[in-house]
PDB file of N, CA and C in Angstrom:
ATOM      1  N   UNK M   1       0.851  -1.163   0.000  1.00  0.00           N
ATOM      2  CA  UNK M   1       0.000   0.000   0.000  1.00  0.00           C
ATOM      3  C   UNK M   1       0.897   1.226   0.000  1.00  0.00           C
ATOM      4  N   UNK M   2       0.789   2.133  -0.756  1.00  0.00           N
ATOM      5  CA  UNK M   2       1.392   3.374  -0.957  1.00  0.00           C
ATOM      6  C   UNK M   2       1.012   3.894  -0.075  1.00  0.00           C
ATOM      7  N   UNK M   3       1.917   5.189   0.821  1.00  0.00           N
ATOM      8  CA  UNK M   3       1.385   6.484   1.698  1.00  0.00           C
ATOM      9  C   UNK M   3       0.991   7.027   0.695  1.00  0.00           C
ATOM     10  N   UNK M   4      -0.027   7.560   1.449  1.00  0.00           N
ATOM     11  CA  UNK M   4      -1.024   8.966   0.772  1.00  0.00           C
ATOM     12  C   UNK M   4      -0.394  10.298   1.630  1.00  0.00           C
ATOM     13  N   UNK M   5      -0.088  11.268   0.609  1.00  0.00           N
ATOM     14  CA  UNK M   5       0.414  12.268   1.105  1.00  0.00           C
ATOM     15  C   UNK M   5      -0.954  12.897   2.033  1.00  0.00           C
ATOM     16  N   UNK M   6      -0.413  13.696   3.207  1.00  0.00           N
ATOM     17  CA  UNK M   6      -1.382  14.673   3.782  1.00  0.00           C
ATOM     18  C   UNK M   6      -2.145  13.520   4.900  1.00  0.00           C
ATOM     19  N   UNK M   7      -2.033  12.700   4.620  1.00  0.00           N
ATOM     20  CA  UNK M   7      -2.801  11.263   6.002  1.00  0.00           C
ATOM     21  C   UNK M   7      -1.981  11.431   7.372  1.00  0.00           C
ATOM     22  N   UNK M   8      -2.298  11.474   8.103  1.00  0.00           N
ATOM     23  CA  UNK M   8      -1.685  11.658   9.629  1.00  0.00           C
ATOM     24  C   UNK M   8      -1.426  10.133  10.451  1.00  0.00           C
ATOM     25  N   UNK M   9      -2.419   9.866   9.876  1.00  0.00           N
ATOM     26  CA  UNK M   9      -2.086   7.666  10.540  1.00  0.00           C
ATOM     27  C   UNK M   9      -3.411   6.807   9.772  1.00  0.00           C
ATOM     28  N   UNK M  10      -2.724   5.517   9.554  1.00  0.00           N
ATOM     29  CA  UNK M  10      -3.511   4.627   8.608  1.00  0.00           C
ATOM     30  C   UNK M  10      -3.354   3.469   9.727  1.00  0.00           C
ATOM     31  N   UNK M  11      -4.376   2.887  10.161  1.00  0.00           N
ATOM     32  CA  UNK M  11      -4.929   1.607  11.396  1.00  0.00           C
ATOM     33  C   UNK M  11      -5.660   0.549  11.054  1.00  0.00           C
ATOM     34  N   UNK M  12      -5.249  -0.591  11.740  1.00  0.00           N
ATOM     35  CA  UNK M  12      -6.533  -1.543  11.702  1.00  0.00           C
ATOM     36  C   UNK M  12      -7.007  -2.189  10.195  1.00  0.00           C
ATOM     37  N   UNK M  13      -5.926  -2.138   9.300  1.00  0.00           N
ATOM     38  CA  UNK M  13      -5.950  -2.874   7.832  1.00  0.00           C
ATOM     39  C   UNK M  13      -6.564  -4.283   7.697  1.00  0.00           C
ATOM     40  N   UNK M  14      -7.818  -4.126   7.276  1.00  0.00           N
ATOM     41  CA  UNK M  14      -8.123  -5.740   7.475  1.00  0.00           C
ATOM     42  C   UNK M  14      -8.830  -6.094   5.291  1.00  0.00           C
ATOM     43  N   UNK M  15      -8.548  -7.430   5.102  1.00  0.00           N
ATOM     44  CA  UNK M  15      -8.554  -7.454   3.797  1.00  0.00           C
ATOM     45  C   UNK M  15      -9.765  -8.473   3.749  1.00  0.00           C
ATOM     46  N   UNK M  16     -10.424  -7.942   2.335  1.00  0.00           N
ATOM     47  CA  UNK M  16     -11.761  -8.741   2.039  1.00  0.00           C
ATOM     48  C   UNK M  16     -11.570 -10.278   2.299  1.00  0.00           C
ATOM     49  N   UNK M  17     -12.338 -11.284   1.694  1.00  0.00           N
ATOM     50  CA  UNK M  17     -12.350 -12.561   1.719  1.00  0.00           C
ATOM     51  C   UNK M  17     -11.863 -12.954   0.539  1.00  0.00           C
ATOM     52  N   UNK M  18     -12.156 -12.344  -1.091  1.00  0.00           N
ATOM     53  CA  UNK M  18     -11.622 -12.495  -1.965  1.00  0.00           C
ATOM     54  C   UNK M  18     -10.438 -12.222  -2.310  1.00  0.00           C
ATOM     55  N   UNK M  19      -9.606 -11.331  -0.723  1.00  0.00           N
ATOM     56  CA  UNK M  19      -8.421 -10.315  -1.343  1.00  0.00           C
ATOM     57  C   UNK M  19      -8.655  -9.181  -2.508  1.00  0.00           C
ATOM     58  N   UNK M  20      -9.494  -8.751  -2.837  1.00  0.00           N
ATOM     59  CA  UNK M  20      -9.894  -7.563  -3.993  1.00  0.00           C
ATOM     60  C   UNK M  20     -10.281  -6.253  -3.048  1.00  0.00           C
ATOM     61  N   UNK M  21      -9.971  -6.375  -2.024  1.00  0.00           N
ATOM     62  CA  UNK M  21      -9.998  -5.044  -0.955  1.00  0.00           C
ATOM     63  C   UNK M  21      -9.681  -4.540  -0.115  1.00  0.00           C
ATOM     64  N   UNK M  22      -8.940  -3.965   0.400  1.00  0.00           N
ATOM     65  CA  UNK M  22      -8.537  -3.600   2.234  1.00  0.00           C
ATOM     66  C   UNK M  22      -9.182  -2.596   2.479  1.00  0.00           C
ATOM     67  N   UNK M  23      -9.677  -2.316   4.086  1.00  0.00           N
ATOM     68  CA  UNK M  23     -10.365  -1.801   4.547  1.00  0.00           C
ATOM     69  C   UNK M  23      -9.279  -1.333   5.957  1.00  0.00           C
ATOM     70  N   UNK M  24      -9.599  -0.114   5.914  1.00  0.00           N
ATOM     71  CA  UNK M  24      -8.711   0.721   7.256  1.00  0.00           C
ATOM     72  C   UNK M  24      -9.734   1.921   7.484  1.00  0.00           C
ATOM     73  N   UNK M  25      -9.328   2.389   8.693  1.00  0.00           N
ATOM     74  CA  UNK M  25      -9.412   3.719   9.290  1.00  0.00           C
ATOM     75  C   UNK M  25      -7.940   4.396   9.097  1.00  0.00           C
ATOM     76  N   UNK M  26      -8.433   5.960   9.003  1.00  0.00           N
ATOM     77  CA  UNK M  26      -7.557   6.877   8.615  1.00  0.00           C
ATOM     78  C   UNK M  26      -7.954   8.056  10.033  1.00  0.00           C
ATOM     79  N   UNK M  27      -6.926   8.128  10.774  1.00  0.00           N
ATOM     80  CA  UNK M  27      -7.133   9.655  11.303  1.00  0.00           C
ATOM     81  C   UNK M  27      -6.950  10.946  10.205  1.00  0.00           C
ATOM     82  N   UNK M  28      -7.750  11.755  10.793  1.00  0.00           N
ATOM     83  CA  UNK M  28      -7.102  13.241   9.637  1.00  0.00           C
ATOM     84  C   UNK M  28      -8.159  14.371   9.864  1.00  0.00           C
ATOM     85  N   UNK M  29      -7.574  15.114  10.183  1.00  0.00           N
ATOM     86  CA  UNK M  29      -7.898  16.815  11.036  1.00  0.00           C
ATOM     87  C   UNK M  29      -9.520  16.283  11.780  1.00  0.00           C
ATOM     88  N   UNK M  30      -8.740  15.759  12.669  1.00  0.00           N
ATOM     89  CA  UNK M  30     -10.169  16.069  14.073  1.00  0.00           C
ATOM     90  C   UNK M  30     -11.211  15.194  13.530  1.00  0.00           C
ATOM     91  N   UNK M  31     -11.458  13.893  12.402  1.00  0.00           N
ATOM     92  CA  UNK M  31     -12.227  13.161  12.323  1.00  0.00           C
ATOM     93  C   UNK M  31     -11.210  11.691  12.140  1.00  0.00           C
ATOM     94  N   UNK M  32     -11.949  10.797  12.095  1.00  0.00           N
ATOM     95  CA  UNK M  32     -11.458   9.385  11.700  1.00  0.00           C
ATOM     96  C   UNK M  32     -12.411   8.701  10.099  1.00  0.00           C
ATOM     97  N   UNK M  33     -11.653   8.424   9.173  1.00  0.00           N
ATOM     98  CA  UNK M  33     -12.283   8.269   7.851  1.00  0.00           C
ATOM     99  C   UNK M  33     -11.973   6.476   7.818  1.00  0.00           C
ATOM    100  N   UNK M  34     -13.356   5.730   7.250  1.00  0.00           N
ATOM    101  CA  UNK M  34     -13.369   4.323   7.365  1.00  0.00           C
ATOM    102  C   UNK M  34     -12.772   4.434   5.265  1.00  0.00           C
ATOM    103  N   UNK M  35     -11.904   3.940   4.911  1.00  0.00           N
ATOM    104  CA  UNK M  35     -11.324   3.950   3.509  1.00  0.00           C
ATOM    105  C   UNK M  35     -11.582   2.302   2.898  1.00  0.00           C
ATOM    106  N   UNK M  36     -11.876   2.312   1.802  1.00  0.00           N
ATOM    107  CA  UNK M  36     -12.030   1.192   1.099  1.00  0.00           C
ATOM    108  C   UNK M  36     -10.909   1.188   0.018  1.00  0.00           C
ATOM    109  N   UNK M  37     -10.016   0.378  -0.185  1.00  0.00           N
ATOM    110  CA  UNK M  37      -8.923   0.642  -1.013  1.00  0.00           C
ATOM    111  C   UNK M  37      -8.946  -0.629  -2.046  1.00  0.00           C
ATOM    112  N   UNK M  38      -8.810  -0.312  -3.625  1.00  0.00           N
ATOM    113  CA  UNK M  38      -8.989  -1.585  -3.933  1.00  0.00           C
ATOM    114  C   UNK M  38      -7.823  -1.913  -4.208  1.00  0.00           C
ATOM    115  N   UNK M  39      -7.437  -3.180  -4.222  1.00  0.00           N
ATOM    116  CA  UNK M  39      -5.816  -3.757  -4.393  1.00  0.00           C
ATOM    117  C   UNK M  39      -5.403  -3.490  -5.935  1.00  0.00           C
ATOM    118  N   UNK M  40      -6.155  -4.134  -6.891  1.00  0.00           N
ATOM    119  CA  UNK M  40      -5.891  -3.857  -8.229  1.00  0.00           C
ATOM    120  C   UNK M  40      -5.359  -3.011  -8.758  1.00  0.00           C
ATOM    121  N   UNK M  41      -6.136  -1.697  -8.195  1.00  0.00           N
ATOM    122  CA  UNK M  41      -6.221  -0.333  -8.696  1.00  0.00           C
ATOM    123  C   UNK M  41      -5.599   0.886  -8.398  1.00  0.00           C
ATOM    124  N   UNK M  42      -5.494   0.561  -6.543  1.00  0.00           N
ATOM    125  CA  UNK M  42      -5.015   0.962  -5.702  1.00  0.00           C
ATOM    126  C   UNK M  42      -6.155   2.580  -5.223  1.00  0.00           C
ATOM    127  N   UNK M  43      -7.635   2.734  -6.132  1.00  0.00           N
ATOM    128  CA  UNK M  43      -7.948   3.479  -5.784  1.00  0.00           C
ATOM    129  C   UNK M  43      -9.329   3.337  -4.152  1.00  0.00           C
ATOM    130  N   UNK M  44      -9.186   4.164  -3.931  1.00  0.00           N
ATOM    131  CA  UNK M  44      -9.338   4.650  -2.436  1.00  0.00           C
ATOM    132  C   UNK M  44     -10.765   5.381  -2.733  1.00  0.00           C
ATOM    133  N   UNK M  45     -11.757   4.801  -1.382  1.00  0.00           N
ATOM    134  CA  UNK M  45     -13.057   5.245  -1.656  1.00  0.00           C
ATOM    135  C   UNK M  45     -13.400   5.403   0.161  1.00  0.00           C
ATOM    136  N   UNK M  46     -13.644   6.634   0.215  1.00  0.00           N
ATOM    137  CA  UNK M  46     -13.962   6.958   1.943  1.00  0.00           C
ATOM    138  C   UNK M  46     -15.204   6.525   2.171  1.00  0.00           C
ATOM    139  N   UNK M  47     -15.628   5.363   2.874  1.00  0.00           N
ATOM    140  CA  UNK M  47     -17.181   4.980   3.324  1.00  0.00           C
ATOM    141  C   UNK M  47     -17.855   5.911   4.344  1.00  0.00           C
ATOM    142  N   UNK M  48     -16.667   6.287   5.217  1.00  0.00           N
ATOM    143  CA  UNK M  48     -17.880   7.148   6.223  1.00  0.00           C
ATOM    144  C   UNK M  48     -16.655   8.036   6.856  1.00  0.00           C
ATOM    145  N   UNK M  49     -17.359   9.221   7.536  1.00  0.00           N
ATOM    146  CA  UNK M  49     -16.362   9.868   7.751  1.00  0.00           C
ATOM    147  C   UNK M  49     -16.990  10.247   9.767  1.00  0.00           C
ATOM    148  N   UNK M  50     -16.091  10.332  10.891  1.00  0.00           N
ATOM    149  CA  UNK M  50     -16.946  10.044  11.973  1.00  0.00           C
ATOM    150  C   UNK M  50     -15.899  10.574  12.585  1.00  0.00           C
ATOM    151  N   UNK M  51     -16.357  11.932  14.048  1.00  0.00           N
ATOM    152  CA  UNK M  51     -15.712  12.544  14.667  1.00  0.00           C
ATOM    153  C   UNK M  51     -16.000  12.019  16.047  1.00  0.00           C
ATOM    154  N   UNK M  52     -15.232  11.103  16.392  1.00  0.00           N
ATOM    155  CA  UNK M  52     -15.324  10.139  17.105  1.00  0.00           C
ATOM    156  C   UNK M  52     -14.023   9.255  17.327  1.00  0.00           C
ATOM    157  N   UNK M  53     -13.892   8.586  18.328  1.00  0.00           N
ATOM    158  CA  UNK M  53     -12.630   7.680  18.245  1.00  0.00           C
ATOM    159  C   UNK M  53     -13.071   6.323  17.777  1.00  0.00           C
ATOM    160  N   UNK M  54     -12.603   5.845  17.484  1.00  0.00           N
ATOM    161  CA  UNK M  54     -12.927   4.757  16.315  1.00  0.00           C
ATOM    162  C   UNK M  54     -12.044   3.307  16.684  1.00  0.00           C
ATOM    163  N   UNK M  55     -12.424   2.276  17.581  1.00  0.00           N
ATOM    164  CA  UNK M  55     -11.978   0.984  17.358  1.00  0.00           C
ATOM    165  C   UNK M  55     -11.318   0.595  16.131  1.00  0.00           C
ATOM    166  N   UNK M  56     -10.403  -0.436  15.991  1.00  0.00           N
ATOM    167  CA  UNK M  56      -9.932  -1.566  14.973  1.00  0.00           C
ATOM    168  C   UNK M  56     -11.240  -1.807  13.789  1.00  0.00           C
ATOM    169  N   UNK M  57     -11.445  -1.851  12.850  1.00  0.00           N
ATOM    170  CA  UNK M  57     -12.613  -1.832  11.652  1.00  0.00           C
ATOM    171  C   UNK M  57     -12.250  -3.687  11.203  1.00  0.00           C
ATOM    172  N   UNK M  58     -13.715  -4.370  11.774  1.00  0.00           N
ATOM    173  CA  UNK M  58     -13.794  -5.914  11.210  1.00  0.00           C
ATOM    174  C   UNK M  58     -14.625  -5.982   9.944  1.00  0.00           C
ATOM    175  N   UNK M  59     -14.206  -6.701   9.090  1.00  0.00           N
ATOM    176  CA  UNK M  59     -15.410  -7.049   8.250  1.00  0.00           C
ATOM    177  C   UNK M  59     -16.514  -8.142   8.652  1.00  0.00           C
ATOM    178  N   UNK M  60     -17.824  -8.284   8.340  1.00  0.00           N
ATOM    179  CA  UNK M  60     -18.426  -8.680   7.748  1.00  0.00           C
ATOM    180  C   UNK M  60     -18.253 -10.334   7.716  1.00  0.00           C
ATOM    181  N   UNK M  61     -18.862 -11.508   8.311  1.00  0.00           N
ATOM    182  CA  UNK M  61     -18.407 -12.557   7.524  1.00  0.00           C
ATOM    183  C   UNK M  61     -18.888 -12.617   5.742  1.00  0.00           C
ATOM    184  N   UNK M  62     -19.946 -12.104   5.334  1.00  0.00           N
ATOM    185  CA  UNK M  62     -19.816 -12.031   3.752  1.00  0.00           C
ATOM    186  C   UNK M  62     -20.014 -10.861   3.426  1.00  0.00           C
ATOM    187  N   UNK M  63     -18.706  -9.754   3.780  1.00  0.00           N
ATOM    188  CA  UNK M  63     -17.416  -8.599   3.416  1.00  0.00           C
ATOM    189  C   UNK M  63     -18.972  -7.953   3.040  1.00  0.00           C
ATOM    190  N   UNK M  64     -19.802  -7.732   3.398  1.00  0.00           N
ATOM    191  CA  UNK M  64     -21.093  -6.286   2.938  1.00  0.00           C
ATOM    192  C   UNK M  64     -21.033  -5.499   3.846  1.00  0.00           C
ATOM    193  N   UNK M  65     -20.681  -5.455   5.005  1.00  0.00           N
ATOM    194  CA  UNK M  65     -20.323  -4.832   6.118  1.00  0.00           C
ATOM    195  C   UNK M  65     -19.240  -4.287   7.030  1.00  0.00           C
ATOM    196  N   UNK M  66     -18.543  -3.161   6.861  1.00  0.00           N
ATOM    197  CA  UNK M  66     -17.305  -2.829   8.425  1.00  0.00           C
ATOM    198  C   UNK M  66     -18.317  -2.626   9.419  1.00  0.00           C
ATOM    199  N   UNK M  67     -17.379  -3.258  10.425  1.00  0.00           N
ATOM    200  CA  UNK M  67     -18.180  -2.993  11.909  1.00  0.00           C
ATOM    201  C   UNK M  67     -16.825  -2.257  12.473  1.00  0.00           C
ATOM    202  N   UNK M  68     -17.208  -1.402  13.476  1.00  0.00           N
ATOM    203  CA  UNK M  68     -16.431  -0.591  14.451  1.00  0.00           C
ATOM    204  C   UNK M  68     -17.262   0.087  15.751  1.00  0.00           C
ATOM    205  N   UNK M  69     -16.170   0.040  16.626  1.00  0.00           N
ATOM    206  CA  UNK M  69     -16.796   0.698  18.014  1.00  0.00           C
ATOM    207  C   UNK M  69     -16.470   1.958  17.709  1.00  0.00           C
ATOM    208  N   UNK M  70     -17.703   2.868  18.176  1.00  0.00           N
ATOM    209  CA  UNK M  70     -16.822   4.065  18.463  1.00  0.00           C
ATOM    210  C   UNK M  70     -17.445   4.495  19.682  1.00  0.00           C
ATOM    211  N   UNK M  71     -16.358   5.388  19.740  1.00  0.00           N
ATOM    212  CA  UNK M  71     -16.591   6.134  21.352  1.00  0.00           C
ATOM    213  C   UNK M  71     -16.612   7.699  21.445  1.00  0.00           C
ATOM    214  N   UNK M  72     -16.562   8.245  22.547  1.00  0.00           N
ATOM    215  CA  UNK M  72     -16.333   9.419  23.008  1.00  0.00           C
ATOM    216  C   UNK M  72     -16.671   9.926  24.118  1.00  0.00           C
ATOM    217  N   UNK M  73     -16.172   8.488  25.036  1.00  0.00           N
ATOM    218  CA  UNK M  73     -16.475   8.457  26.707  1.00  0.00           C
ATOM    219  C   UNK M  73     -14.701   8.823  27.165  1.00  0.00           C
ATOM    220  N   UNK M  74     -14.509   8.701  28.423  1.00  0.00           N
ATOM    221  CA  UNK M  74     -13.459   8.908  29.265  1.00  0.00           C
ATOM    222  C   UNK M  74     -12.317   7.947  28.241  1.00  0.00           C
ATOM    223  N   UNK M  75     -11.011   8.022  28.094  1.00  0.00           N
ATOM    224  CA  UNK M  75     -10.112   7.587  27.193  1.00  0.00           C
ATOM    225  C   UNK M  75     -10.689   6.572  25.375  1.00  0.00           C
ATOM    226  N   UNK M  76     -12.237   7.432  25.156  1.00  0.00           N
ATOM    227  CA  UNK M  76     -12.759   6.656  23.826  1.00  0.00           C
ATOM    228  C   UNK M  76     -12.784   5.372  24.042  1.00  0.00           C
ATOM    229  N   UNK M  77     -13.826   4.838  25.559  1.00  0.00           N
ATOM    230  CA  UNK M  77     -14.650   3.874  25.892  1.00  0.00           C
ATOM    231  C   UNK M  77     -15.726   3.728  24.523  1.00  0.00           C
ATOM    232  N   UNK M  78     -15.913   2.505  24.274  1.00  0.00           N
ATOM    233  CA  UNK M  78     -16.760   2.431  23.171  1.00  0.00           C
ATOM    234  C   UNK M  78     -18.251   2.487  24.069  1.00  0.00           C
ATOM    235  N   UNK M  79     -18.840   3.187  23.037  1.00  0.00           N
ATOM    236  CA  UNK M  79     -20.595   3.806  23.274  1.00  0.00           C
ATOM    237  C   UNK M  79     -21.298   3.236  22.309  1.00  0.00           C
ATOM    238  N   UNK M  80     -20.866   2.780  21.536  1.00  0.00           N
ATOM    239  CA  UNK M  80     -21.710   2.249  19.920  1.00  0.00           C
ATOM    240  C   UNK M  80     -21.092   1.556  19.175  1.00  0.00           C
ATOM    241  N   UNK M  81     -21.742   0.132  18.264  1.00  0.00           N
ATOM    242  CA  UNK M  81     -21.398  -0.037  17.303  1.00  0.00           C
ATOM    243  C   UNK M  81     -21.937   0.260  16.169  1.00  0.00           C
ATOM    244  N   UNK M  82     -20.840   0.438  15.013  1.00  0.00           N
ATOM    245  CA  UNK M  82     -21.457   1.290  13.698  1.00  0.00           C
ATOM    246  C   UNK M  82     -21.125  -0.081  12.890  1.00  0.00           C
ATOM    247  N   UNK M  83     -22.228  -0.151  11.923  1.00  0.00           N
ATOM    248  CA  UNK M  83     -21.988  -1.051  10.699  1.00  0.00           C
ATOM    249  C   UNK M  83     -22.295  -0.220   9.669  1.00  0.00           C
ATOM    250  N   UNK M  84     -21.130  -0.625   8.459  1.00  0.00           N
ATOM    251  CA  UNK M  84     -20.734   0.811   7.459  1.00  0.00           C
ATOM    252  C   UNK M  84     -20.534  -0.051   5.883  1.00  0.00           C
ATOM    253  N   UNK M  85     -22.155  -0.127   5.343  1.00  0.00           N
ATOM    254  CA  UNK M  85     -21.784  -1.131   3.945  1.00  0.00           C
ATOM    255  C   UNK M  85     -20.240  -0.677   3.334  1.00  0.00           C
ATOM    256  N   UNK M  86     -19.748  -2.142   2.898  1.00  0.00           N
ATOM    257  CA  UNK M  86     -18.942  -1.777   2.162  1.00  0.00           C
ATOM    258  C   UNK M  86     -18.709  -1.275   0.626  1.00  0.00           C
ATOM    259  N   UNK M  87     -20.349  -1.379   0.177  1.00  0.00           N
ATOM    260  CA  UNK M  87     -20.868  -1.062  -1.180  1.00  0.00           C
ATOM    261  C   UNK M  87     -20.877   0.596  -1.133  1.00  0.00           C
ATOM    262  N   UNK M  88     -20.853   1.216  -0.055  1.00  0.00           N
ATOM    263  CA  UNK M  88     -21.020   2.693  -0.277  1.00  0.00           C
ATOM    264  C   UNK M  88     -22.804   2.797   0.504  1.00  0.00           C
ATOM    265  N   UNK M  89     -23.075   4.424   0.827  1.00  0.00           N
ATOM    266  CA  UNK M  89     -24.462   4.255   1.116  1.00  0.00           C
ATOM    267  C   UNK M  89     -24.666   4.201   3.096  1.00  0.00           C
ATOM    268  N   UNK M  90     -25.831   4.321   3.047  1.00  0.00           N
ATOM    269  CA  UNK M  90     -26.699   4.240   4.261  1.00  0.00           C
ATOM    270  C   UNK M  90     -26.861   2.679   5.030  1.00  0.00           C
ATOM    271  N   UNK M  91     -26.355   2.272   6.159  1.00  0.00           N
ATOM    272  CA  UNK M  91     -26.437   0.747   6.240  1.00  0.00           C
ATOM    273  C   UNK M  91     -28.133   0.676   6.589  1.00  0.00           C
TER     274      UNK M  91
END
């Protein structure tokens, strides 16, 4: 995976079932961005963008879904889980 200029930290890389995708969180100015990256192509598609602290990002057992905790209790105690299609869109 190439650095992307201007990214502050890239976390929690986890790859589809087919291998045709990795999935990370990105910190960057005061939010956390869930990124869909395709291997092939190498292009990069932001699923959700969340000002919040943000758990490790799991997929899905059939990859339609990131799941993540997020928080914004005393040291970003998780308060919620978010499920974030990986198709793009509203889950």
């Amino acid at each position: 995976m190439a650095v992307v200029p201007g990214r502050t930290s890239t976390r929690g890389v986890t790859i589809s079932r087919n291998g045709q995708a990795l999935y990370y969180r990105n910190n960057e100015r005061g939010a956390v961005t869930i990124i869909k990256r395709d291997v092939a192509t190498g292009t990069a598609t932001e699923l959700s963008r969340i000002k919040a602290m943000i758990g490790q990002v799991k997929l899905s057992p059939d990859d339609r879904y990131v799941a993540a905790f997020i928080g914004d209790g005393p040291a970003g105690s998780p308060v919620a889980l978010v499920l974030i299609p990986t198709a793009g869109g509203n889950a």
